[in-house]
Amino acid sequence: MIVPLSHALILSAILFGLGVFCAVSRRNLIMMVLGIEIMLNSASIAFVAAALRWQNLEGQTFVLFILAVAATEVSVGLAIIVYAFRRTGSFDPGNYNLLK
Amino acid sequence: MNWMIAAPEIFYFAAAMWFLMLSFFSKPDPRREHLSSLLLASLGVLVCLASVGAQGYLFIQAFTADIYSQVFKILLSLGLFLIIALCGNLPDIGERRIQDFYFLLFTCTLAMMLLVSAGHLLSIFVSLEVSSYSLYILVALRRNQDFGLEAGIKYFLVGTFASGVMLFGMALLYSSSGATYLSDMARLLPEMIGQPAVVIGLVLTLGGFFFKLAVFPFHFWAPDAYQGASNQVAAYIATVSKVAAVAVIARVVAHAGQESTYLVHVLVILSVASMTVGNLAAIAQKDLKRLLAFSTIAHSGYILIGILAMNPAGWTGTIFYALALLAMKFTAFLVVIELAPEGQNLQIDDLAGLHRRSPLLALALMVSLFSLAGIPPTIGFTGKFLVFVAAIERGYIALVIIAMINVVISLYYYLLAIRAAYLLEPAVELPALTPSMPIKLLAGISTGLIVAAGFFPYPFIRIAQAAAQVLLVGR
Amino acid sequence: MAYPTLAALIMATFLPFAAFLLIMIFTRMKPGLSARLSIGSVAVSFVCSVVLLAQNWAAPGPVEYSTQFLASSGLNVQVGFLADQLGLLMLTIVAAICLLVQIYSLGYMAGDPGFSRYYAFMSLFAWAMLSLSVSRSLLQIYVFWELVGLSSYLLIGFWYEKFSASQAGKKAFVMTRAGDVAFFLGIFVVLLNAGNLGVLELNGPTATRMPHEVLTLSALLIFGGIVGKSAQFPLMTWLPDAMEGPTPVSALLHSATMVAAGVFLFARLFPFFSLSPEAMGVFLAIGTISMLLASTMAMVSRDIKRVWAYSTISQLGLMIMGLAAGGYFAGVFHLTTHAGFKALLFLCSGVFIHHFGTNDFYELGRSGSRGLKIPTISIVIAAAALSGVPPLSGYFSKESIMSALAGLSNPMWLLAGLLGVFLTAYYSFRVMFVMFFPKSVEQESGHAHAPDHAGYRAMTGPLVFLATVTVLLGFFEAPIKNFLAGMLVIDLHAPETNWSHIAALVLSIAGLALAWFEFGRRGAEQVGFVEKIPPLYRLFAERWYLDHIYGLFVDRVIDRGISWLCWQNDNKVIDGAIDELAGGTVEGGRISAFLQTVMIQYRLLAIFAVLVFLAFYFFFEKI
Amino acid sequence: MHMEPANFPYLSAILGTTVAGLIAIMLIPAEKKELIRRVSATFSGITLVISLLLFFAYDRSMGGFQFVEDYSWIPSLGIRYINGVDGFSLPNLLLTGIVFFTGVLTMWEMETRVKEFYALYFLLVTGVFGLFMSLDLFFIFVWYDVSLFPMYLLIAVWGTTRKEYGAMKLTLYLLAGSALILPAVIFLYFKSGLGTFGFVPLMQSGMSGTIAPWEQKFAFILLFLGFGILAGVWPFHTWSPVGHAAAPHAVSMVHAGVLMKIGSFGVLRVAIMLCPVGWSYWAPLMAVLAAIGIIYGAFAGLRQTDLKYVIGYSSVSHMGVVGLGLSTMTVEGLNGAVFQMFAHGIMTALLFSSIGYIYDRTHTKMVPELGGLSRVMPVASTFFIVAALASMGLPGLANFWGELVVFIAAFRTYPPLGVIAVLALVVTALFMLRVVQRTFYGPVDEKFSKLQDVSFFLGVPRMILAAVLVIVGLYPSILFDVIHTASAPFINGLPK
């Protein structure tokens, strides 16, 4: 064990925070999706580290699935967003305010 | 490996594939698609009923079939069938996309069935995501794309954000306890529940399910998604998807959350916040679907009361409540769908004169709204009563009083809707509504069920009790 | 004699009630039948009461019938009949006057659209009053007391289309109610301390077991009811207004019987009251004040019925003085004689009013009222009796009251009584002289001759009878005294002091003379001495401003004070708070709904913030 | 507690009749108004007959709960369908039967949405009947709400003055009361440790102290406030005048006549009988609130110009008398309170029924706009006046006895409050007489001079009510005999 688990967890927490920050602060739908991707990946890091700690493969499996799900997510999300961009010409989430 | 215990899943998978194939190889025909989907859905109900006694594991226990999951599968299949029964006229879904629509509905239901059977964090995660992605697209499918796309985007963003949170929570949980099976958690967690990483991980994990159930603060998508989605999809979200969410939350909490006062406190806070925010915001709504969305948020608060009691009565009440929610939300949406033949969004004032246009629908609306408000003798009341009993057994009387006050607040906006249906007269004379015979039958049956199950709840309580046996772990 | 007596009592009391029900339900549309029913029932009552009186004339003690009532309510209340001398005497008086007045009303009310209703109410009254006379417990007395009040209300406001009539009815009811509430409380005090409400028990040993203060308190409270019903100070102002009712009603209720119920109650509980000298002192004072105040009011009124109303107050005051002075027989005897001559006064006045259509006796005189011979003679007899002119009945009863007053140690009371005698003679003959010796007669011939039809005969018949009674009753003083003496052990024989007799006689003659001087003699300007002193006149005419005070009280304190406060509190404070709460909730809903519509990124931020809060909560929860 | 099973299910027969009536009305096409009315009158008449039978079939010498029907309902929670009547509920059942039937007749001339009206009306009354006869707390709560929520539509659709505001206020207010009741009921369920919602076992555990004193105190105040709101306890009474004024006549009748009784009955049956210790703890508060209500209602009523507001405030005052009786903790107090419930129910029903007739003819219920009606409609006026006299507490009419007994009990327990309550009699007399004077006396208004007096048929419901007032007024023991069978054992069995 070179890197203690706590360090990995801290790293992943920081990454999670960055992801949240990105999703919350950038007024661009694409960047929000990216931020959320970062959040997913931060979880992946934690899983990998934990898999090392518990000496089993479940963490690793998780990561594989996360990659797959993230890919789905991007495809679905981007599809909707791009479609919306074509209709409205805007990536600004503030412009999507019809529903109230 | 006994594949028969997964018969419902296999069936729904096949049905979904059928529509997928159709969309590849056949021209869309709304009528045929509707009939075939209706047939498949009713067959699905039968399959679920037939496999009610199934017990066992698949995929190294990632898939668990027990009475709990099978009861919920019946509810889910029933919900799907009922929603599809309302899809005879789908003005808001383009004809081109009708096969995709059914494909997604069946896929989503399949995912939810997997969800209620999931026994491993990974299977929970995957099935949850699959059901969510189906719904994102279903919401965005609406022909009125200004609404549909915006709702889809918001739903998607909140959803993925929540799944990010959930995933991070799962990572924390796994890294601190090493458990990924729910059964392991039930064994391991009680000793380490005092550790921050464990319990915060648990709360974050629950966040993903709270998103499904629209619990504060993960409820932000609900009003927009309901309003923006087509009526049928909103109905589906309000009924079937909520049932699945209840199932998974109850299972996870039962397995992982025992002995944690912190978790109880968190659930109390979220429960009170959900019902208060939901009920208050509902007061100000003009759009009927949006109002129902906020009412769903409030109901998620009531359901949490049953869950946080964490006693047999609580589980029973929760399961019963899920059934109640299905019945009453379905009835309310039935009226909404029938009143909007063009698929438009319905304002509360559009209900004006309903009592003359269609006394049956007006009655159905009134009964379902009173049931949502929790007025006896309706199923909504009995559900509330059961969860309140469970909570008071644990001594949470203040919580129950707060919930009852919320009931009073909620009554205000339900009464406003009833007032519109029974009291207001439309500005221009609208023609009488003549719903088709099946719809009439459906409205009559569901209204009758709401009252009958409120008055004679015992058979349903028995079912809920049987299902709740599964959740009595670790005690 | 058990069952016949009981049957007679039941017949005497309940027949009029049956008549009331029958008239109300069946014969509203048939006036003749209604009148026959009512008169028939009260005639039977009268016969029964006379039979009972005769039967019990020599009976040694009271006869009592009682049955358990309200046992199952947790209270132990006995109800039934108490047929003792006082009760039977009152029963006979009431039945007689009721019968006479109802016969008289055949003429007086003929043709009135509410003829049936009138007789129904009269029957209701007869029932209540007759039952009151022979009630055996205080609670029972209270019940009929209230019912008597009700019939009084209904009859005063009989001509309800007249605003003043309905107003007067309401006033009478509310003012007597105020007194009744005190009575009601008094009953409670008695019940809770003596555990019994039976009249005989209270007059007997039960009362002596009560603490003295409690006894005084309950006596005073019960006396409150007497004050209200007998229109004593300070609840006296309803009675003059009550003259808005038909004149026979005034004769029956508001002079002869109902208002006398107060005095009757006093006599009923005389032994009980006399256990508390303090209370008796208060009663004496109130009787005196009422008598004098009312006399002064009577001196200036120009309305013939009002004069008799004031005189009623004053005579009732006199009775109460007599009773409070210990003169049990004096009070009861005056009650008896007063019933006769006061009814006569009203009935005679009724003939004039009916005939000439005015209440103003100056007007009556000018119209030639003396043309009606029988009423004229009768009213003079009655007025003389009222003034205490021998040998009429009033003379004897007043004499006995004076001797009772003379027996008191403080001569002030006797002096006041004598002053009352003087004033009475003065104001009653003021009316007589003005009516029969008017300054000018306008229509000497037009109305002078007595009409001769059935209605008139129905009216004059009772007059003749009552006049006879008034003349003769005084000579029955001794038998009545003996009769009443049978029921009480207390000393009925107040010390005889002759000088009070003579003084009273002299003063009544003096009053008469003064009246003659100012109103009767030829060339008198017919203006009383009081009218020459404007402030005094105004004070008397405005009834010592009592009504103004009450009006102000009701208007300022109750209507615009407490009631306004309550209503404002309801509207502004309670409802205000509730509406505010509801409005606040709705406003909260708006805010909450608005927060749900903010940009999607803020919502994500909110989710995150809540999660952070929950995470922190974990660390602070344990503190 | 003695429980006498029924050889014939009278109680379920009453409920069954109202439900059958409801279903029958729902099945008749809305156009056949006359038929609907007749069906309603028939079914309500049957319930009246059954409740009369019940009243006289009740064995007064035996007391206790009689005609008991007991069926299992939700075994897992110990909920049973238990019906039974005792001396407290019997007068109330009779009252409901009378007001129900006369209410149907009172609304005979109503033409708008007849079917819906009677359907909701039957639903409402089903709840009322159920509440009075149920001996299971779960069902008591269910019936309580069933009897409340139809009020919203009944008032909002068929009402008059500020109807939507009144309906909303009333419904929310009263259901807020139920928000306190339900938690308290469940709380008692667990604290008794019996695992049953049955009234009788819970009462025994309250008596024997199985439910600890503090638990009783806590539950009592919740239950008292919850039911008390419906009983118009000061200061939670403001829904009552507004609601009465807004409601259609029959609903006002049922509402003031019966629904407010549900509140006081609930206080008695649930709060007092289950939590005797809590009762003795909170009784002074109850008494003070009741006394304030008595005097306050009378004074506030003095200023009103709307006939229904007047009656609404007089109801506040009269229900204060009931509350005062309940707070005395004596046999007399309970007797008087229950008696007063009955008497007030009949009396207000008669008042509202009469006002209904007047309003239907004159189209106003504002006192200043009326006048002289006694000339035009003497019979209708007589009914109102009889009821007004009863409300003043005139002897010979039913209310007097209730008030008398309550006042005596109050005078014994809380002398100052008793005095205050008695003083209110004067104020009540003042405002009732004012109303009578201004409405019925005085000259006839030209525009009213052509109006018809009440016909024989329309007079029937009012006659029934007036007759009941007189009969009970002359022979109060007919009720006291029954009530006493319940109150005396209860008070004597209280823990010392």
PDB file of C-alpha atoms in Angstrom, chain C residues 384-567:
ATOM      1  CA  ALA C 384    -111.854  55.752  46.667  1.00  0.00           C
ATOM      2  CA  ALA C 385    -110.803  52.298  47.684  1.00  0.00           C
ATOM      3  CA  LEU C 386    -107.346  52.965  46.345  1.00  0.00           C
ATOM      4  CA  SER C 387    -107.184  56.151  48.345  1.00  0.00           C
ATOM      5  CA  GLY C 388    -108.249  54.336  51.467  1.00  0.00           C
ATOM      6  CA  VAL C 389    -111.620  55.895  51.980  1.00  0.00           C
ATOM      7  CA  PRO C 390    -113.747  53.995  54.438  1.00  0.00           C
ATOM      8  CA  PRO C 391    -115.646  51.766  54.325  1.00  0.00           C
ATOM      9  CA  LEU C 392    -114.220  50.431  51.126  1.00  0.00           C
ATOM     10  CA  SER C 393    -111.864  47.487  51.072  1.00  0.00           C
ATOM     11  CA  GLY C 394    -108.749  49.559  50.542  1.00  0.00           C
ATOM     12  CA  TYR C 395    -109.331  51.368  53.767  1.00  0.00           C
ATOM     13  CA  PHE C 396    -109.129  48.232  55.828  1.00  0.00           C
ATOM     14  CA  SER C 397    -106.098  46.801  54.185  1.00  0.00           C
ATOM     15  CA  LYS C 398    -104.190  50.053  54.311  1.00  0.00           C
ATOM     16  CA  GLU C 399    -105.051  50.465  57.923  1.00  0.00           C
ATOM     17  CA  SER C 400    -103.537  47.098  58.715  1.00  0.00           C
ATOM     18  CA  ILE C 401    -100.367  47.953  56.830  1.00  0.00           C
ATOM     19  CA  MET C 402    -100.111  51.233  58.709  1.00  0.00           C
ATOM     20  CA  SER C 403    -100.453  49.462  61.980  1.00  0.00           C
ATOM     21  CA  ALA C 404     -97.754  47.027  60.941  1.00  0.00           C
ATOM     22  CA  LEU C 405     -95.497  49.961  60.103  1.00  0.00           C
ATOM     23  CA  ALA C 406     -96.375  51.617  63.333  1.00  0.00           C
ATOM     24  CA  GLY C 407     -95.103  48.576  65.107  1.00  0.00           C
ATOM     25  CA  LEU C 408     -91.577  49.257  63.874  1.00  0.00           C
ATOM     26  CA  SER C 409     -89.196  51.001  66.174  1.00  0.00           C
ATOM     27  CA  ASN C 410     -88.191  53.573  63.616  1.00  0.00           C
ATOM     28  CA  PRO C 411     -91.098  55.964  62.944  1.00  0.00           C
ATOM     29  CA  MET C 412     -89.566  56.983  59.605  1.00  0.00           C
ATOM     30  CA  TRP C 413     -91.252  54.052  57.845  1.00  0.00           C
ATOM     31  CA  LEU C 414     -94.639  54.936  59.181  1.00  0.00           C
ATOM     32  CA  LEU C 415     -94.200  58.522  58.115  1.00  0.00           C
ATOM     33  CA  ALA C 416     -93.221  57.423  54.667  1.00  0.00           C
ATOM     34  CA  GLY C 417     -96.243  55.162  54.531  1.00  0.00           C
ATOM     35  CA  LEU C 418     -98.484  57.993  55.566  1.00  0.00           C
ATOM     36  CA  LEU C 419     -96.971  60.240  52.948  1.00  0.00           C
ATOM     37  CA  GLY C 420     -97.767  57.513  50.443  1.00  0.00           C
ATOM     38  CA  VAL C 421    -101.368  57.440  51.594  1.00  0.00           C
ATOM     39  CA  PHE C 422    -101.629  61.155  51.097  1.00  0.00           C
ATOM     40  CA  LEU C 423    -100.083  61.060  47.621  1.00  0.00           C
ATOM     41  CA  THR C 424    -102.263  58.155  46.600  1.00  0.00           C
ATOM     42  CA  ALA C 425    -105.424  59.936  47.482  1.00  0.00           C
ATOM     43  CA  TYR C 426    -104.158  63.040  45.740  1.00  0.00           C
ATOM     44  CA  TYR C 427    -103.252  61.473  42.403  1.00  0.00           C
ATOM     45  CA  SER C 428    -106.202  59.151  42.172  1.00  0.00           C
ATOM     46  CA  PHE C 429    -108.717  61.879  42.770  1.00  0.00           C
ATOM     47  CA  ARG C 430    -106.776  64.161  40.471  1.00  0.00           C
ATOM     48  CA  VAL C 431    -107.809  61.761  37.768  1.00  0.00           C
ATOM     49  CA  MET C 432    -111.369  61.532  39.007  1.00  0.00           C
ATOM     50  CA  PHE C 433    -111.887  65.245  39.155  1.00  0.00           C
ATOM     51  CA  VAL C 434    -110.302  65.892  35.802  1.00  0.00           C
ATOM     52  CA  MET C 435    -112.404  63.200  34.218  1.00  0.00           C
ATOM     53  CA  PHE C 436    -115.706  64.036  35.693  1.00  0.00           C
ATOM     54  CA  PHE C 437    -115.484  67.745  36.325  1.00  0.00           C
ATOM     55  CA  PRO C 438    -113.792  68.908  33.162  1.00  0.00           C
ATOM     56  CA  LYS C 439    -113.288  72.576  32.492  1.00  0.00           C
ATOM     57  CA  SER C 440    -115.184  72.263  29.275  1.00  0.00           C
ATOM     58  CA  VAL C 441    -117.104  69.528  27.590  1.00  0.00           C
ATOM     59  CA  GLU C 442    -116.751  69.411  23.852  1.00  0.00           C
ATOM     60  CA  GLN C 443    -119.312  66.920  22.696  1.00  0.00           C
ATOM     61  CA  GLU C 444    -121.835  66.758  25.454  1.00  0.00           C
ATOM     62  CA  SER C 445    -124.447  64.899  23.541  1.00  0.00           C
ATOM     63  CA  GLY C 446    -122.528  62.829  20.990  1.00  0.00           C
ATOM     64  CA  HIS C 447    -121.127  60.095  23.154  1.00  0.00           C
ATOM     65  CA  ALA C 448    -122.891  60.703  26.360  1.00  0.00           C
ATOM     66  CA  HIS C 449    -125.460  58.010  26.223  1.00  0.00           C
ATOM     67  CA  ALA C 450    -124.333  54.559  27.188  1.00  0.00           C
ATOM     68  CA  PRO C 451    -124.263  52.187  24.284  1.00  0.00           C
ATOM     69  CA  ASP C 452    -126.430  49.189  24.683  1.00  0.00           C
ATOM     70  CA  HIS C 453    -125.055  46.153  22.956  1.00  0.00           C
ATOM     71  CA  ALA C 454    -123.675  42.794  23.940  1.00  0.00           C
ATOM     72  CA  GLY C 455    -120.069  43.961  23.975  1.00  0.00           C
ATOM     73  CA  TYR C 456    -120.857  46.774  26.350  1.00  0.00           C
ATOM     74  CA  ARG C 457    -122.816  44.464  28.585  1.00  0.00           C
ATOM     75  CA  ALA C 458    -119.939  42.003  28.636  1.00  0.00           C
ATOM     76  CA  MET C 459    -117.724  44.820  29.766  1.00  0.00           C
ATOM     77  CA  THR C 460    -119.968  46.312  32.411  1.00  0.00           C
ATOM     78  CA  GLY C 461    -120.971  43.038  34.005  1.00  0.00           C
ATOM     79  CA  PRO C 462    -117.553  42.422  35.523  1.00  0.00           C
ATOM     80  CA  LEU C 463    -117.448  46.049  36.620  1.00  0.00           C
ATOM     81  CA  VAL C 464    -120.533  45.697  38.693  1.00  0.00           C
ATOM     82  CA  PHE C 465    -119.294  42.503  40.237  1.00  0.00           C
ATOM     83  CA  LEU C 466    -115.911  43.946  41.087  1.00  0.00           C
ATOM     84  CA  ALA C 467    -117.412  47.117  42.479  1.00  0.00           C
ATOM     85  CA  THR C 468    -119.536  45.052  44.772  1.00  0.00           C
ATOM     86  CA  VAL C 469    -116.539  43.103  45.895  1.00  0.00           C
ATOM     87  CA  THR C 470    -114.584  46.278  46.496  1.00  0.00           C
ATOM     88  CA  VAL C 471    -117.286  47.638  48.666  1.00  0.00           C
ATOM     89  CA  LEU C 472    -117.824  44.471  50.632  1.00  0.00           C
ATOM     90  CA  LEU C 473    -114.427  42.852  50.901  1.00  0.00           C
ATOM     91  CA  GLY C 474    -113.260  45.120  53.677  1.00  0.00           C
ATOM     92  CA  PHE C 475    -115.784  43.631  56.022  1.00  0.00           C
ATOM     93  CA  PHE C 476    -114.290  40.202  55.583  1.00  0.00           C
ATOM     94  CA  GLU C 477    -111.044  41.272  57.183  1.00  0.00           C
ATOM     95  CA  ALA C 478    -111.526  39.198  60.276  1.00  0.00           C
ATOM     96  CA  PRO C 479    -112.493  35.929  58.569  1.00  0.00           C
ATOM     97  CA  ILE C 480    -109.622  36.188  56.158  1.00  0.00           C
ATOM     98  CA  LYS C 481    -107.317  36.927  59.010  1.00  0.00           C
ATOM     99  CA  ASN C 482    -108.481  33.867  60.839  1.00  0.00           C
ATOM    100  CA  PHE C 483    -108.195  31.841  57.712  1.00  0.00           C
ATOM    101  CA  LEU C 484    -104.634  32.867  57.118  1.00  0.00           C
ATOM    102  CA  ALA C 485    -103.800  32.495  60.769  1.00  0.00           C
ATOM    103  CA  GLY C 486    -104.422  28.817  60.404  1.00  0.00           C
ATOM    104  CA  MET C 487    -101.287  28.286  58.410  1.00  0.00           C
ATOM    105  CA  LEU C 488     -98.684  30.199  60.325  1.00  0.00           C
ATOM    106  CA  VAL C 489     -97.349  30.041  63.757  1.00  0.00           C
ATOM    107  CA  ILE C 490     -95.898  33.495  63.700  1.00  0.00           C
ATOM    108  CA  ASP C 491     -97.603  36.399  65.316  1.00  0.00           C
ATOM    109  CA  LEU C 492    -100.083  37.982  62.970  1.00  0.00           C
ATOM    110  CA  HIS C 493    -101.404  40.450  65.429  1.00  0.00           C
ATOM    111  CA  ALA C 494     -99.321  43.516  65.209  1.00  0.00           C
ATOM    112  CA  PRO C 495     -99.834  45.919  68.095  1.00  0.00           C
ATOM    113  CA  GLU C 496    -102.800  48.106  67.449  1.00  0.00           C
ATOM    114  CA  THR C 497    -102.050  51.766  67.537  1.00  0.00           C
ATOM    115  CA  ASN C 498    -105.059  53.797  66.919  1.00  0.00           C
ATOM    116  CA  TRP C 499    -103.360  57.010  66.038  1.00  0.00           C
ATOM    117  CA  SER C 500    -101.939  55.563  62.850  1.00  0.00           C
ATOM    118  CA  HIS C 501    -105.445  54.694  61.731  1.00  0.00           C
ATOM    119  CA  ILE C 502    -106.634  58.148  62.314  1.00  0.00           C
ATOM    120  CA  ALA C 503    -103.569  59.712  60.743  1.00  0.00           C
ATOM    121  CA  ALA C 504    -103.989  57.614  57.627  1.00  0.00           C
ATOM    122  CA  LEU C 505    -107.617  58.467  57.356  1.00  0.00           C
ATOM    123  CA  VAL C 506    -106.926  62.139  57.848  1.00  0.00           C
ATOM    124  CA  LEU C 507    -104.161  62.145  55.293  1.00  0.00           C
ATOM    125  CA  SER C 508    -106.190  60.391  52.670  1.00  0.00           C
ATOM    126  CA  ILE C 509    -108.966  62.888  53.177  1.00  0.00           C
ATOM    127  CA  ALA C 510    -106.365  65.654  52.941  1.00  0.00           C
ATOM    128  CA  GLY C 511    -105.082  64.284  49.673  1.00  0.00           C
ATOM    129  CA  LEU C 512    -108.577  64.090  48.380  1.00  0.00           C
ATOM    130  CA  ALA C 513    -109.188  67.628  49.466  1.00  0.00           C
ATOM    131  CA  LEU C 514    -106.063  68.919  47.815  1.00  0.00           C
ATOM    132  CA  ALA C 515    -107.095  67.176  44.643  1.00  0.00           C
ATOM    133  CA  TRP C 516    -110.489  68.776  44.924  1.00  0.00           C
ATOM    134  CA  PHE C 517    -108.920  72.150  45.482  1.00  0.00           C
ATOM    135  CA  GLU C 518    -106.678  71.940  42.460  1.00  0.00           C
ATOM    136  CA  PHE C 519    -108.851  69.986  40.079  1.00  0.00           C
ATOM    137  CA  GLY C 520    -112.339  69.502  41.308  1.00  0.00           C
ATOM    138  CA  ARG C 521    -113.747  72.770  42.550  1.00  0.00           C
ATOM    139  CA  ARG C 522    -115.539  74.951  40.150  1.00  0.00           C
ATOM    140  CA  GLY C 523    -113.101  77.182  38.345  1.00  0.00           C
ATOM    141  CA  ALA C 524    -110.024  75.158  39.273  1.00  0.00           C
ATOM    142  CA  GLU C 525    -107.391  75.538  36.626  1.00  0.00           C
ATOM    143  CA  GLN C 526    -106.666  71.785  36.797  1.00  0.00           C
ATOM    144  CA  VAL C 527    -102.932  72.200  37.090  1.00  0.00           C
ATOM    145  CA  GLY C 528    -101.281  70.320  39.905  1.00  0.00           C
ATOM    146  CA  PHE C 529     -98.841  71.990  42.247  1.00  0.00           C
ATOM    147  CA  VAL C 530     -96.016  69.873  40.907  1.00  0.00           C
ATOM    148  CA  GLU C 531     -96.527  71.174  37.435  1.00  0.00           C
ATOM    149  CA  LYS C 532     -95.897  74.636  38.738  1.00  0.00           C
ATOM    150  CA  ILE C 533     -92.344  73.661  39.660  1.00  0.00           C
ATOM    151  CA  PRO C 534     -90.838  72.800  36.296  1.00  0.00           C
ATOM    152  CA  PRO C 535     -87.672  70.991  37.437  1.00  0.00           C
ATOM    153  CA  LEU C 536     -89.642  68.799  39.768  1.00  0.00           C
ATOM    154  CA  TYR C 537     -92.252  68.250  37.128  1.00  0.00           C
ATOM    155  CA  ARG C 538     -89.661  67.187  34.623  1.00  0.00           C
ATOM    156  CA  LEU C 539     -88.035  64.894  37.139  1.00  0.00           C
ATOM    157  CA  PHE C 540     -91.329  63.189  37.855  1.00  0.00           C
ATOM    158  CA  ALA C 541     -92.478  63.109  34.281  1.00  0.00           C
ATOM    159  CA  GLU C 542     -89.200  61.620  33.159  1.00  0.00           C
ATOM    160  CA  ARG C 543     -89.580  58.999  35.871  1.00  0.00           C
ATOM    161  CA  TRP C 544     -86.586  60.194  37.785  1.00  0.00           C
ATOM    162  CA  TYR C 545     -84.521  59.622  34.632  1.00  0.00           C
ATOM    163  CA  LEU C 546     -84.288  55.932  35.384  1.00  0.00           C
ATOM    164  CA  ASP C 547     -85.090  55.012  31.807  1.00  0.00           C
ATOM    165  CA  HIS C 548     -82.440  57.363  30.500  1.00  0.00           C
ATOM    166  CA  ILE C 549     -79.896  55.732  32.717  1.00  0.00           C
ATOM    167  CA  TYR C 550     -80.891  52.276  31.578  1.00  0.00           C
ATOM    168  CA  GLY C 551     -80.986  53.384  27.973  1.00  0.00           C
ATOM    169  CA  LEU C 552     -77.527  54.838  28.275  1.00  0.00           C
ATOM    170  CA  PHE C 553     -76.313  51.734  30.020  1.00  0.00           C
ATOM    171  CA  VAL C 554     -77.625  49.405  27.359  1.00  0.00           C
ATOM    172  CA  ASP C 555     -76.486  51.604  24.537  1.00  0.00           C
ATOM    173  CA  ARG C 556     -73.071  52.665  25.769  1.00  0.00           C
ATOM    174  CA  VAL C 557     -71.941  49.833  27.968  1.00  0.00           C
ATOM    175  CA  ILE C 558     -73.577  46.823  26.437  1.00  0.00           C
ATOM    176  CA  ASP C 559     -74.164  47.634  22.785  1.00  0.00           C
ATOM    177  CA  ARG C 560     -71.262  49.893  22.067  1.00  0.00           C
ATOM    178  CA  GLY C 561     -69.100  48.628  24.875  1.00  0.00           C
ATOM    179  CA  ILE C 562     -68.863  44.965  25.633  1.00  0.00           C
ATOM    180  CA  SER C 563     -70.732  43.754  22.604  1.00  0.00           C
ATOM    181  CA  TRP C 564     -68.657  45.920  20.316  1.00  0.00           C
ATOM    182  CA  LEU C 565     -65.505  44.692  21.956  1.00  0.00           C
ATOM    183  CA  CYS C 566     -66.510  41.071  21.562  1.00  0.00           C
ATOM    184  CA  TRP C 567     -67.458  41.543  17.955  1.00  0.00           C
TER     185      TRP C 567
END
